[in-house]
């Protein structure tokens, strides 16, 4: 304790949870590790694109995303590209110092509380916030 955590804007890979400094590097990683055809090693732009490529070009069906964590490897119907397309609940469940590009201001505060506090406390805060806004308007 006492050490201030430096604010970083790290991005992370949905499939293997590795963190990267930059979304461009993340996308390169995803293409190289998760969107690559296992037959001809062509890099596709999404998992879905890779599955279609393997099916159409090599007549093989792929049901798992390569190099992904076991709980993520079957999520082939999600169109993930960098930090785009990650379901909100998974994004929120990822630890607090993750991607910060889109969650600014009040929304960011709520997202932060959501991660660190219990949902019933959030419900209470939302309720109080609702009353405040109602009275103000
Ligand atoms: Zn990855
Ligand atoms: Zn191929």
mmCIF file of N, CA and C and ligand atoms in Angstrom:
data_model
loop_
_atom_site.group_PDB
_atom_site.id
_atom_site.type_symbol
_atom_site.label_atom_id
_atom_site.label_comp_id
_atom_site.label_asym_id
_atom_site.label_seq_id
_atom_site.Cartn_x
_atom_site.Cartn_y
_atom_site.Cartn_z
ATOM 1 N N UNK A 1 0.849 -1.209 0.000
ATOM 2 C CA UNK A 1 0.000 0.000 0.000
ATOM 3 C C UNK A 1 0.876 1.248 0.000
ATOM 4 N N UNK A 2 0.256 2.385 -0.276
ATOM 5 C CA UNK A 2 0.967 3.639 -0.270
ATOM 6 C C UNK A 2 1.574 4.003 -1.621
ATOM 7 N N UNK A 3 1.884 3.005 -2.404
ATOM 8 C CA UNK A 3 2.442 3.244 -3.728
ATOM 9 C C UNK A 3 1.309 3.628 -4.685
ATOM 10 N N UNK A 4 1.484 4.756 -5.300
ATOM 11 C CA UNK A 4 0.436 5.187 -6.233
ATOM 12 C C UNK A 4 0.559 4.423 -7.545
ATOM 13 N N UNK A 5 -0.559 3.900 -7.975
ATOM 14 C CA UNK A 5 -0.552 3.151 -9.228
ATOM 15 C C UNK A 5 -0.539 4.126 -10.402
ATOM 16 N N UNK A 6 0.430 3.918 -11.256
ATOM 17 C CA UNK A 6 0.534 4.785 -12.424
ATOM 18 C C UNK A 6 -0.599 4.483 -13.400
ATOM 19 N N UNK A 7 -1.238 5.538 -13.863
ATOM 20 C CA UNK A 7 -2.365 5.346 -14.786
ATOM 21 C C UNK A 7 -1.853 5.015 -16.178
ATOM 22 N N UNK A 8 -2.208 3.833 -16.613
ATOM 23 C CA UNK A 8 -1.824 3.447 -17.961
ATOM 24 C C UNK A 8 -3.072 3.131 -18.766
ATOM 25 N N UNK A 9 -2.953 3.186 -20.057
ATOM 26 C CA UNK A 9 -4.083 2.903 -20.912
ATOM 27 C C UNK A 9 -3.814 1.636 -21.702
ATOM 28 N N UNK A 10 -3.609 0.580 -20.958
ATOM 29 C CA UNK A 10 -3.303 -0.683 -21.610
ATOM 30 C C UNK A 10 -4.529 -1.283 -22.279
ATOM 31 N N UNK A 11 -4.259 -1.939 -23.358
ATOM 32 C CA UNK A 11 -5.308 -2.700 -24.015
ATOM 33 C C UNK A 11 -4.987 -4.175 -23.786
ATOM 34 N N UNK A 12 -5.973 -5.024 -23.928
ATOM 35 C CA UNK A 12 -5.736 -6.449 -23.690
ATOM 36 C C UNK A 12 -6.489 -7.278 -24.716
ATOM 37 N N UNK A 13 -5.969 -8.489 -24.870
ATOM 38 C CA UNK A 13 -6.532 -9.386 -25.873
ATOM 39 C C UNK A 13 -7.689 -10.176 -25.266
ATOM 40 N N UNK A 14 -8.834 -10.102 -25.910
ATOM 41 C CA UNK A 14 -10.026 -10.817 -25.452
ATOM 42 C C UNK A 14 -9.778 -12.327 -25.371
ATOM 43 N N UNK A 15 -9.022 -12.877 -26.294
ATOM 44 C CA UNK A 15 -8.881 -14.327 -26.383
ATOM 45 C C UNK A 15 -7.901 -14.919 -25.375
ATOM 46 N N UNK A 16 -6.788 -14.232 -25.102
ATOM 47 C CA UNK A 16 -5.793 -14.805 -24.197
ATOM 48 C C UNK A 16 -5.483 -13.908 -22.997
ATOM 49 N N UNK A 17 -6.131 -12.723 -22.911
ATOM 50 C CA UNK A 17 -5.974 -11.793 -21.790
ATOM 51 C C UNK A 17 -4.572 -11.205 -21.653
ATOM 52 N N UNK A 18 -3.761 -11.318 -22.683
ATOM 53 C CA UNK A 18 -2.458 -10.657 -22.640
ATOM 54 C C UNK A 18 -2.655 -9.158 -22.786
ATOM 55 N N UNK A 19 -1.837 -8.369 -22.117
ATOM 56 C CA UNK A 19 -1.962 -6.920 -22.201
ATOM 57 C C UNK A 19 -0.934 -6.347 -23.160
ATOM 58 N N UNK A 20 -1.329 -5.262 -23.821
ATOM 59 C CA UNK A 20 -0.462 -4.604 -24.788
ATOM 60 C C UNK A 20 -0.474 -3.105 -24.550
ATOM 61 N N UNK A 21 0.607 -2.438 -25.004
ATOM 62 C CA UNK A 21 0.720 -0.999 -24.808
ATOM 63 C C UNK A 21 -0.160 -0.228 -25.776
ATOM 64 N N UNK A 22 -0.496 -0.844 -26.872
ATOM 65 C CA UNK A 22 -1.049 -0.117 -27.999
ATOM 66 C C UNK A 22 -2.036 -1.029 -28.738
ATOM 67 N N UNK A 23 -3.138 -0.463 -29.196
ATOM 68 C CA UNK A 23 -4.139 -1.285 -29.871
ATOM 69 C C UNK A 23 -3.642 -1.843 -31.210
ATOM 70 N N UNK A 24 -2.728 -1.113 -31.863
ATOM 71 C CA UNK A 24 -2.165 -1.605 -33.126
ATOM 72 C C UNK A 24 -1.395 -2.908 -32.899
ATOM 73 N N UNK A 25 -0.624 -2.933 -31.801
ATOM 74 C CA UNK A 25 0.150 -4.133 -31.469
ATOM 75 C C UNK A 25 -0.803 -5.274 -31.109
ATOM 76 N N UNK A 26 -1.864 -4.921 -30.387
ATOM 77 C CA UNK A 26 -2.878 -5.915 -30.023
ATOM 78 C C UNK A 26 -3.490 -6.556 -31.265
ATOM 79 N N UNK A 27 -3.837 -5.725 -32.247
ATOM 80 C CA UNK A 27 -4.451 -6.251 -33.473
ATOM 81 C C UNK A 27 -3.461 -7.146 -34.231
ATOM 82 N N UNK A 28 -2.200 -6.711 -34.279
ATOM 83 C CA UNK A 28 -1.160 -7.555 -34.913
ATOM 84 C C UNK A 28 -1.069 -8.903 -34.204
ATOM 85 N N UNK A 29 -1.113 -8.864 -32.869
ATOM 86 C CA UNK A 29 -1.073 -10.085 -32.067
ATOM 87 C C UNK A 29 -2.272 -10.985 -32.378
ATOM 88 N N UNK A 30 -3.462 -10.398 -32.423
ATOM 89 C CA UNK A 30 -4.663 -11.197 -32.681
ATOM 90 C C UNK A 30 -4.595 -11.860 -34.060
ATOM 91 N N UNK A 31 -4.125 -11.095 -35.044
ATOM 92 C CA UNK A 31 -4.004 -11.672 -36.392
ATOM 93 C C UNK A 31 -2.984 -12.807 -36.418
ATOM 94 N N UNK A 32 -1.883 -12.618 -35.702
ATOM 95 C CA UNK A 32 -0.812 -13.624 -35.713
ATOM 96 C C UNK A 32 -1.149 -14.860 -34.884
ATOM 97 N N UNK A 33 -1.866 -14.652 -33.763
ATOM 98 C CA UNK A 33 -2.101 -15.762 -32.835
ATOM 99 C C UNK A 33 -3.488 -16.383 -32.941
ATOM 100 N N UNK A 34 -4.487 -15.560 -33.211
ATOM 101 C CA UNK A 34 -5.870 -16.057 -33.117
ATOM 102 C C UNK A 34 -6.626 -16.072 -34.443
ATOM 103 N N UNK A 35 -6.200 -15.261 -35.400
ATOM 104 C CA UNK A 35 -6.945 -15.171 -36.658
ATOM 105 C C UNK A 35 -6.151 -15.764 -37.819
ATOM 106 N N UNK A 36 -5.178 -16.618 -37.495
ATOM 107 C CA UNK A 36 -4.311 -17.157 -38.537
ATOM 108 C C UNK A 36 -4.797 -18.535 -38.980
ATOM 109 N N UNK A 37 -4.826 -18.731 -40.280
ATOM 110 C CA UNK A 37 -5.225 -20.022 -40.826
ATOM 111 C C UNK A 37 -4.153 -21.059 -40.477
ATOM 112 N N UNK A 38 -4.585 -22.165 -39.874
ATOM 113 C CA UNK A 38 -3.605 -23.182 -39.460
ATOM 114 C C UNK A 38 -3.083 -23.995 -40.643
ATOM 115 N N UNK A 39 -3.757 -23.877 -41.790
ATOM 116 C CA UNK A 39 -3.325 -24.649 -42.967
ATOM 117 C C UNK A 39 -2.299 -23.861 -43.791
ATOM 118 N N UNK A 40 -2.662 -22.653 -44.210
ATOM 119 C CA UNK A 40 -1.753 -21.900 -45.081
ATOM 120 C C UNK A 40 -1.117 -20.698 -44.383
ATOM 121 N N UNK A 41 -1.429 -20.493 -43.094
ATOM 122 C CA UNK A 41 -0.848 -19.426 -42.277
ATOM 123 C C UNK A 41 -1.190 -18.019 -42.739
ATOM 124 N N UNK A 42 -2.253 -17.911 -43.515
ATOM 125 C CA UNK A 42 -2.745 -16.591 -43.904
ATOM 126 C C UNK A 42 -3.364 -15.918 -42.671
ATOM 127 N N UNK A 43 -3.088 -14.608 -42.511
ATOM 128 C CA UNK A 43 -3.659 -13.873 -41.381
ATOM 129 C C UNK A 43 -4.954 -13.199 -41.815
ATOM 130 N N UNK A 44 -6.033 -13.529 -41.125
ATOM 131 C CA UNK A 44 -7.319 -12.932 -41.432
ATOM 132 C C UNK A 44 -7.610 -11.802 -40.437
ATOM 133 N N UNK A 45 -8.661 -11.023 -40.713
ATOM 134 C CA UNK A 45 -8.911 -9.857 -39.862
ATOM 135 C C UNK A 45 -9.848 -10.120 -38.694
ATOM 136 N N UNK A 46 -10.454 -11.303 -38.643
ATOM 137 C CA UNK A 46 -11.284 -11.643 -37.487
ATOM 138 C C UNK A 46 -11.346 -13.160 -37.356
ATOM 139 N N UNK A 47 -11.838 -13.620 -36.193
ATOM 140 C CA UNK A 47 -11.987 -15.060 -35.988
ATOM 141 C C UNK A 47 -12.988 -15.636 -36.982
ATOM 142 N N UNK A 48 -14.103 -14.895 -37.172
ATOM 143 C CA UNK A 48 -15.128 -15.338 -38.122
ATOM 144 C C UNK A 48 -14.573 -15.450 -39.538
ATOM 145 N N UNK A 49 -13.758 -14.461 -39.917
ATOM 146 C CA UNK A 49 -13.144 -14.464 -41.240
ATOM 147 C C UNK A 49 -12.212 -15.655 -41.417
ATOM 148 N N UNK A 50 -11.498 -15.989 -40.339
ATOM 149 C CA UNK A 50 -10.576 -17.123 -40.371
ATOM 150 C C UNK A 50 -11.355 -18.432 -40.547
ATOM 151 N N UNK A 51 -12.458 -18.583 -39.805
ATOM 152 C CA UNK A 51 -13.263 -19.809 -39.905
ATOM 153 C C UNK A 51 -13.818 -19.991 -41.311
ATOM 154 N N UNK A 52 -14.324 -18.876 -41.882
ATOM 155 C CA UNK A 52 -14.883 -18.934 -43.235
ATOM 156 C C UNK A 52 -13.795 -19.272 -44.247
ATOM 157 N N UNK A 53 -12.631 -18.654 -44.078
ATOM 158 C CA UNK A 53 -11.497 -18.928 -44.971
ATOM 159 C C UNK A 53 -11.134 -20.422 -44.948
ATOM 160 N N UNK A 54 -10.970 -20.975 -43.742
ATOM 161 C CA UNK A 54 -10.577 -22.387 -43.624
ATOM 162 C C UNK A 54 -11.640 -23.293 -44.248
ATOM 163 N N UNK A 55 -12.901 -22.935 -44.006
ATOM 164 C CA UNK A 55 -14.001 -23.727 -44.543
ATOM 165 C C UNK A 55 -14.054 -23.663 -46.073
ATOM 166 N N UNK A 56 -13.956 -22.444 -46.618
ATOM 167 C CA UNK A 56 -14.111 -22.268 -48.061
ATOM 168 C C UNK A 56 -12.874 -22.693 -48.839
ATOM 169 N N UNK A 57 -11.698 -22.365 -48.341
ATOM 170 C CA UNK A 57 -10.462 -22.619 -49.092
ATOM 171 C C UNK A 57 -9.945 -24.032 -48.854
ATOM 172 N N UNK A 58 -10.011 -24.491 -47.599
ATOM 173 C CA UNK A 58 -9.409 -25.785 -47.273
ATOM 174 C C UNK A 58 -10.435 -26.872 -46.983
ATOM 175 N N UNK A 59 -11.733 -26.517 -47.017
ATOM 176 C CA UNK A 59 -12.817 -27.465 -46.757
ATOM 177 C C UNK A 59 -12.679 -28.150 -45.388
ATOM 178 N N UNK A 60 -12.252 -27.367 -44.414
ATOM 179 C CA UNK A 60 -12.150 -27.880 -43.052
ATOM 180 C C UNK A 60 -12.985 -26.988 -42.144
ATOM 181 N N UNK A 61 -13.527 -27.574 -41.082
ATOM 182 C CA UNK A 61 -14.239 -26.715 -40.143
ATOM 183 C C UNK A 61 -13.426 -26.561 -38.860
ATOM 184 N N UNK A 62 -13.380 -25.316 -38.376
ATOM 185 C CA UNK A 62 -12.644 -24.997 -37.155
ATOM 186 C C UNK A 62 -13.667 -24.605 -36.102
ATOM 187 N N UNK A 63 -13.612 -25.231 -34.936
ATOM 188 C CA UNK A 63 -14.579 -24.895 -33.891
ATOM 189 C C UNK A 63 -13.940 -24.153 -32.725
ATOM 190 N N UNK A 64 -12.615 -24.055 -32.739
ATOM 191 C CA UNK A 64 -11.921 -23.379 -31.645
ATOM 192 C C UNK A 64 -10.973 -22.326 -32.181
ATOM 193 N N UNK A 65 -10.880 -21.230 -31.447
ATOM 194 C CA UNK A 65 -9.941 -20.175 -31.807
ATOM 195 C C UNK A 65 -8.561 -20.563 -31.271
ATOM 196 N N UNK A 66 -7.554 -20.626 -32.137
ATOM 197 C CA UNK A 66 -6.227 -21.056 -31.672
ATOM 198 C C UNK A 66 -5.616 -20.115 -30.636
ATOM 199 N N UNK A 67 -4.892 -20.680 -29.705
ATOM 200 C CA UNK A 67 -4.162 -19.950 -28.647
ATOM 201 C C UNK A 67 -5.057 -19.155 -27.683
ATOM 202 N N UNK A 68 -6.358 -19.433 -27.704
ATOM 203 C CA UNK A 68 -7.257 -18.719 -26.795
ATOM 204 C C UNK A 68 -7.377 -19.473 -25.479
ATOM 205 N N UNK A 69 -7.766 -18.739 -24.432
ATOM 206 C CA UNK A 69 -8.034 -19.382 -23.152
ATOM 207 C C UNK A 69 -9.209 -20.349 -23.319
ATOM 208 N N UNK A 70 -9.226 -21.457 -22.519
ATOM 209 C CA UNK A 70 -10.274 -22.467 -22.706
ATOM 210 C C UNK A 70 -11.702 -21.907 -22.692
ATOM 211 N N UNK A 71 -11.964 -20.926 -21.824
ATOM 212 C CA UNK A 71 -13.321 -20.387 -21.749
ATOM 213 C C UNK A 71 -13.659 -19.430 -22.900
ATOM 214 N N UNK A 72 -12.642 -19.067 -23.693
ATOM 215 C CA UNK A 72 -12.879 -18.128 -24.796
ATOM 216 C C UNK A 72 -12.772 -18.802 -26.168
ATOM 217 N N UNK A 73 -12.151 -19.977 -26.222
ATOM 218 C CA UNK A 73 -11.814 -20.542 -27.530
ATOM 219 C C UNK A 73 -13.028 -20.937 -28.368
ATOM 220 N N UNK A 74 -14.179 -21.173 -27.698
ATOM 221 C CA UNK A 74 -15.370 -21.564 -28.451
ATOM 222 C C UNK A 74 -16.220 -20.374 -28.888
ATOM 223 N N UNK A 75 -15.809 -19.168 -28.499
ATOM 224 C CA UNK A 75 -16.610 -17.978 -28.807
ATOM 225 C C UNK A 75 -16.308 -17.478 -30.229
ATOM 226 N N UNK A 76 -16.542 -18.357 -31.185
ATOM 227 C CA UNK A 76 -16.162 -18.051 -32.562
ATOM 228 C C UNK A 76 -17.124 -17.108 -33.260
ATOM 229 N N UNK A 77 -18.334 -16.935 -32.697
ATOM 230 C CA UNK A 77 -19.294 -16.053 -33.369
ATOM 231 C C UNK A 77 -19.171 -14.588 -32.964
ATOM 232 N N UNK A 78 -18.282 -14.306 -31.993
ATOM 233 C CA UNK A 78 -18.053 -12.909 -31.629
ATOM 234 C C UNK A 78 -17.053 -12.302 -32.602
ATOM 235 N N UNK A 79 -17.380 -11.111 -33.108
ATOM 236 C CA UNK A 79 -16.475 -10.426 -34.024
ATOM 237 C C UNK A 79 -15.606 -9.461 -33.206
ATOM 238 N N UNK A 80 -14.430 -9.946 -32.813
ATOM 239 C CA UNK A 80 -13.518 -9.141 -32.011
ATOM 240 C C UNK A 80 -12.435 -8.568 -32.917
ATOM 241 N N UNK A 81 -12.157 -7.284 -32.764
ATOM 242 C CA UNK A 81 -11.071 -6.658 -33.520
ATOM 243 C C UNK A 81 -10.410 -5.654 -32.599
ATOM 244 N N UNK A 82 -9.224 -6.002 -32.095
ATOM 245 C CA UNK A 82 -8.603 -5.162 -31.071
ATOM 246 C C UNK A 82 -9.466 -5.185 -29.828
ATOM 247 N N UNK A 83 -9.869 -4.002 -29.373
ATOM 248 C CA UNK A 83 -10.756 -3.924 -28.212
ATOM 249 C C UNK A 83 -12.219 -3.777 -28.639
ATOM 250 N N UNK A 84 -12.487 -3.822 -29.926
ATOM 251 C CA UNK A 84 -13.850 -3.709 -30.415
ATOM 252 C C UNK A 84 -14.562 -5.049 -30.314
ATOM 253 N N UNK A 85 -15.832 -4.995 -29.942
ATOM 254 C CA UNK A 85 -16.667 -6.197 -29.985
ATOM 255 C C UNK A 85 -16.643 -7.050 -28.728
ATOM 256 N N UNK A 86 -15.881 -6.641 -27.709
ATOM 257 C CA UNK A 86 -15.840 -7.411 -26.467
ATOM 258 C C UNK A 86 -17.145 -7.167 -25.703
ATOM 259 N N UNK A 87 -17.851 -8.245 -25.294
ATOM 260 C CA UNK A 87 -19.095 -8.051 -24.548
ATOM 261 C C UNK A 87 -18.868 -7.216 -23.293
ATOM 262 N N UNK A 88 -19.836 -6.325 -22.979
ATOM 263 C CA UNK A 88 -19.678 -5.367 -21.876
ATOM 264 C C UNK A 88 -19.399 -6.032 -20.535
ATOM 265 N N UNK A 89 -20.025 -7.190 -20.297
ATOM 266 C CA UNK A 89 -19.819 -7.841 -18.994
ATOM 267 C C UNK A 89 -18.398 -8.363 -18.840
ATOM 268 N N UNK A 90 -17.828 -8.853 -19.929
ATOM 269 C CA UNK A 90 -16.445 -9.348 -19.886
ATOM 270 C C UNK A 90 -15.481 -8.166 -19.748
ATOM 271 N N UNK A 91 -15.795 -7.086 -20.437
ATOM 272 C CA UNK A 91 -14.984 -5.870 -20.350
ATOM 273 C C UNK A 91 -14.981 -5.332 -18.919
ATOM 274 N N UNK A 92 -16.155 -5.331 -18.284
ATOM 275 C CA UNK A 92 -16.283 -4.821 -16.916
ATOM 276 C C UNK A 92 -15.616 -5.745 -15.907
ATOM 277 N N UNK A 93 -15.649 -7.041 -16.182
ATOM 278 C CA UNK A 93 -15.065 -8.014 -15.271
ATOM 279 C C UNK A 93 -13.539 -7.969 -15.284
ATOM 280 N N UNK A 94 -12.983 -7.517 -16.397
ATOM 281 C CA UNK A 94 -11.535 -7.399 -16.489
ATOM 282 C C UNK A 94 -11.072 -6.332 -15.506
ATOM 283 N N UNK A 95 -9.896 -6.506 -14.918
ATOM 284 C CA UNK A 95 -9.520 -5.603 -13.826
ATOM 285 C C UNK A 95 -9.439 -4.133 -14.220
ATOM 286 N N UNK A 96 -9.614 -3.301 -13.204
ATOM 287 C CA UNK A 96 -9.873 -1.869 -13.352
ATOM 288 C C UNK A 96 -8.967 -1.047 -14.254
ATOM 289 N N UNK A 97 -7.679 -1.376 -14.354
ATOM 290 C CA UNK A 97 -6.795 -0.494 -15.108
ATOM 291 C C UNK A 97 -6.682 -0.854 -16.584
ATOM 292 N N UNK A 98 -7.745 -1.396 -17.097
ATOM 293 C CA UNK A 98 -7.754 -1.784 -18.503
ATOM 294 C C UNK A 98 -8.008 -0.625 -19.444
ATOM 295 N N UNK A 99 -8.621 -0.913 -20.531
ATOM 296 C CA UNK A 99 -8.892 0.063 -21.570
ATOM 297 C C UNK A 99 -9.781 1.185 -21.047
ATOM 298 N N UNK A 100 -9.384 2.404 -21.328
ATOM 299 C CA UNK A 100 -10.088 3.542 -20.771
ATOM 300 C C UNK A 100 -10.605 4.483 -21.854
ATOM 301 N N UNK A 101 -10.418 4.112 -23.066
ATOM 302 C CA UNK A 101 -10.725 5.005 -24.178
ATOM 303 C C UNK A 101 -12.163 5.463 -24.279
ATOM 304 N N UNK A 102 -13.098 4.609 -23.902
ATOM 305 C CA UNK A 102 -14.497 4.935 -24.144
ATOM 306 C C UNK A 102 -15.267 5.289 -22.889
ATOM 307 N N UNK A 103 -14.745 4.861 -21.731
ATOM 308 C CA UNK A 103 -15.497 5.084 -20.511
ATOM 309 C C UNK A 103 -14.949 6.303 -19.786
ATOM 310 N N UNK A 104 -15.523 7.431 -20.050
ATOM 311 C CA UNK A 104 -15.059 8.661 -19.428
ATOM 312 C C UNK A 104 -16.137 9.198 -18.498
ATOM 313 N N UNK A 105 -15.719 10.109 -17.609
ATOM 314 C CA UNK A 105 -16.665 10.796 -16.740
ATOM 315 C C UNK A 105 -17.469 9.861 -15.866
ATOM 316 N N UNK A 106 -18.745 10.180 -15.745
ATOM 317 C CA UNK A 106 -19.640 9.457 -14.844
ATOM 318 C C UNK A 106 -19.703 7.973 -15.173
ATOM 319 N N UNK A 107 -19.768 7.668 -16.452
ATOM 320 C CA UNK A 107 -19.847 6.265 -16.861
ATOM 321 C C UNK A 107 -18.636 5.492 -16.359
ATOM 322 N N UNK A 108 -17.448 6.127 -16.455
ATOM 323 C CA UNK A 108 -16.228 5.482 -15.986
ATOM 324 C C UNK A 108 -16.287 5.233 -14.486
ATOM 325 N N UNK A 109 -16.801 6.215 -13.742
ATOM 326 C CA UNK A 109 -16.927 6.067 -12.289
ATOM 327 C C UNK A 109 -17.845 4.892 -11.961
ATOM 328 N N UNK A 110 -18.969 4.831 -12.662
ATOM 329 C CA UNK A 110 -19.921 3.736 -12.424
ATOM 330 C C UNK A 110 -19.292 2.390 -12.779
ATOM 331 N N UNK A 111 -18.581 2.361 -13.900
ATOM 332 C CA UNK A 111 -17.918 1.111 -14.312
ATOM 333 C C UNK A 111 -16.897 0.676 -13.252
ATOM 334 N N UNK A 112 -16.153 1.639 -12.716
ATOM 335 C CA UNK A 112 -15.164 1.350 -11.688
ATOM 336 C C UNK A 112 -15.800 0.814 -10.421
ATOM 337 N N UNK A 113 -16.911 1.440 -10.027
ATOM 338 C CA UNK A 113 -17.633 0.987 -8.840
ATOM 339 C C UNK A 113 -18.198 -0.408 -9.050
ATOM 340 N N UNK A 114 -18.691 -0.620 -10.257
ATOM 341 C CA UNK A 114 -19.276 -1.917 -10.596
ATOM 342 C C UNK A 114 -18.274 -3.043 -10.377
ATOM 343 N N UNK A 115 -17.020 -2.768 -10.745
ATOM 344 C CA UNK A 115 -15.980 -3.784 -10.610
ATOM 345 C C UNK A 115 -15.615 -4.002 -9.140
ATOM 346 N N UNK A 116 -15.549 -2.904 -8.371
ATOM 347 C CA UNK A 116 -15.036 -3.026 -7.007
ATOM 348 C C UNK A 116 -16.101 -3.248 -5.931
ATOM 349 N N UNK A 117 -17.344 -2.877 -6.216
ATOM 350 C CA UNK A 117 -18.383 -3.030 -5.206
ATOM 351 C C UNK A 117 -19.404 -4.091 -5.617
ATOM 352 N N UNK A 118 -20.241 -4.420 -4.669
ATOM 353 C CA UNK A 118 -21.278 -5.398 -4.963
ATOM 354 C C UNK A 118 -22.430 -4.747 -5.747
ATOM 355 N N UNK A 119 -23.054 -5.507 -6.635
ATOM 356 C CA UNK A 119 -24.127 -4.951 -7.464
ATOM 357 C C UNK A 119 -25.261 -4.279 -6.689
ATOM 358 N N UNK A 120 -25.603 -4.764 -5.485
ATOM 359 C CA UNK A 120 -26.712 -4.138 -4.755
ATOM 360 C C UNK A 120 -26.378 -2.724 -4.295
ATOM 361 N N UNK A 121 -25.091 -2.458 -4.053
ATOM 362 C CA UNK A 121 -24.659 -1.104 -3.695
ATOM 363 C C UNK A 121 -24.820 -0.194 -4.912
ATOM 364 N N UNK A 122 -24.450 -0.716 -6.065
ATOM 365 C CA UNK A 122 -24.613 0.022 -7.316
ATOM 366 C C UNK A 122 -26.086 0.373 -7.542
ATOM 367 N N UNK A 123 -26.951 -0.591 -7.317
ATOM 368 C CA UNK A 123 -28.380 -0.358 -7.479
ATOM 369 C C UNK A 123 -28.829 0.804 -6.596
ATOM 370 N N UNK A 124 -28.318 0.841 -5.367
ATOM 371 C CA UNK A 124 -28.657 1.911 -4.433
ATOM 372 C C UNK A 124 -28.157 3.257 -4.952
ATOM 373 N N UNK A 125 -26.901 3.286 -5.428
ATOM 374 C CA UNK A 125 -26.316 4.514 -5.961
ATOM 375 C C UNK A 125 -27.118 5.012 -7.171
ATOM 376 N N UNK A 126 -27.453 4.095 -8.046
ATOM 377 C CA UNK A 126 -28.249 4.431 -9.233
ATOM 378 C C UNK A 126 -29.595 5.018 -8.817
ATOM 379 N N UNK A 127 -30.173 4.439 -7.767
ATOM 380 C CA UNK A 127 -31.467 4.877 -7.247
ATOM 381 C C UNK A 127 -31.365 6.303 -6.723
ATOM 382 N N UNK A 128 -30.340 6.562 -5.892
ATOM 383 C CA UNK A 128 -30.118 7.902 -5.334
ATOM 384 C C UNK A 128 -29.847 8.898 -6.455
ATOM 385 N N UNK A 129 -29.018 8.471 -7.403
ATOM 386 C CA UNK A 129 -28.675 9.306 -8.554
ATOM 387 C C UNK A 129 -29.936 9.661 -9.336
ATOM 388 N N UNK A 130 -30.791 8.689 -9.509
ATOM 389 C CA UNK A 130 -32.064 8.877 -10.213
ATOM 390 C C UNK A 130 -32.935 9.904 -9.529
ATOM 391 N N UNK A 131 -33.013 9.835 -8.202
ATOM 392 C CA UNK A 131 -33.816 10.788 -7.426
ATOM 393 C C UNK A 131 -33.237 12.193 -7.573
ATOM 394 N N UNK A 132 -31.897 12.288 -7.481
ATOM 395 C CA UNK A 132 -31.219 13.574 -7.608
ATOM 396 C C UNK A 132 -31.525 14.227 -8.957
ATOM 397 N N UNK A 133 -31.409 13.439 -10.001
ATOM 398 C CA UNK A 133 -31.679 13.943 -11.347
ATOM 399 C C UNK A 133 -33.141 14.333 -11.495
ATOM 400 N N UNK A 134 -34.011 13.551 -10.911
ATOM 401 C CA UNK A 134 -35.451 13.799 -10.986
ATOM 402 C C UNK A 134 -35.772 15.133 -10.306
ATOM 403 N N UNK A 135 -35.203 15.347 -9.115
ATOM 404 C CA UNK A 135 -35.443 16.580 -8.360
ATOM 405 C C UNK A 135 -34.839 17.806 -9.076
ATOM 406 N N UNK A 136 -33.682 17.610 -9.706
ATOM 407 C CA UNK A 136 -33.010 18.705 -10.393
ATOM 408 C C UNK A 136 -33.794 19.134 -11.627
ATOM 409 N N UNK A 137 -34.382 18.174 -12.303
ATOM 410 C CA UNK A 137 -35.087 18.473 -13.531
ATOM 411 C C UNK A 137 -36.515 18.892 -13.226
HETATM 412 ZN ZN1 LIG B 1 -4.359 -13.024 -27.606
HETATM 413 ZN ZN1 LIG B 2 -5.653 -21.018 -45.360
#
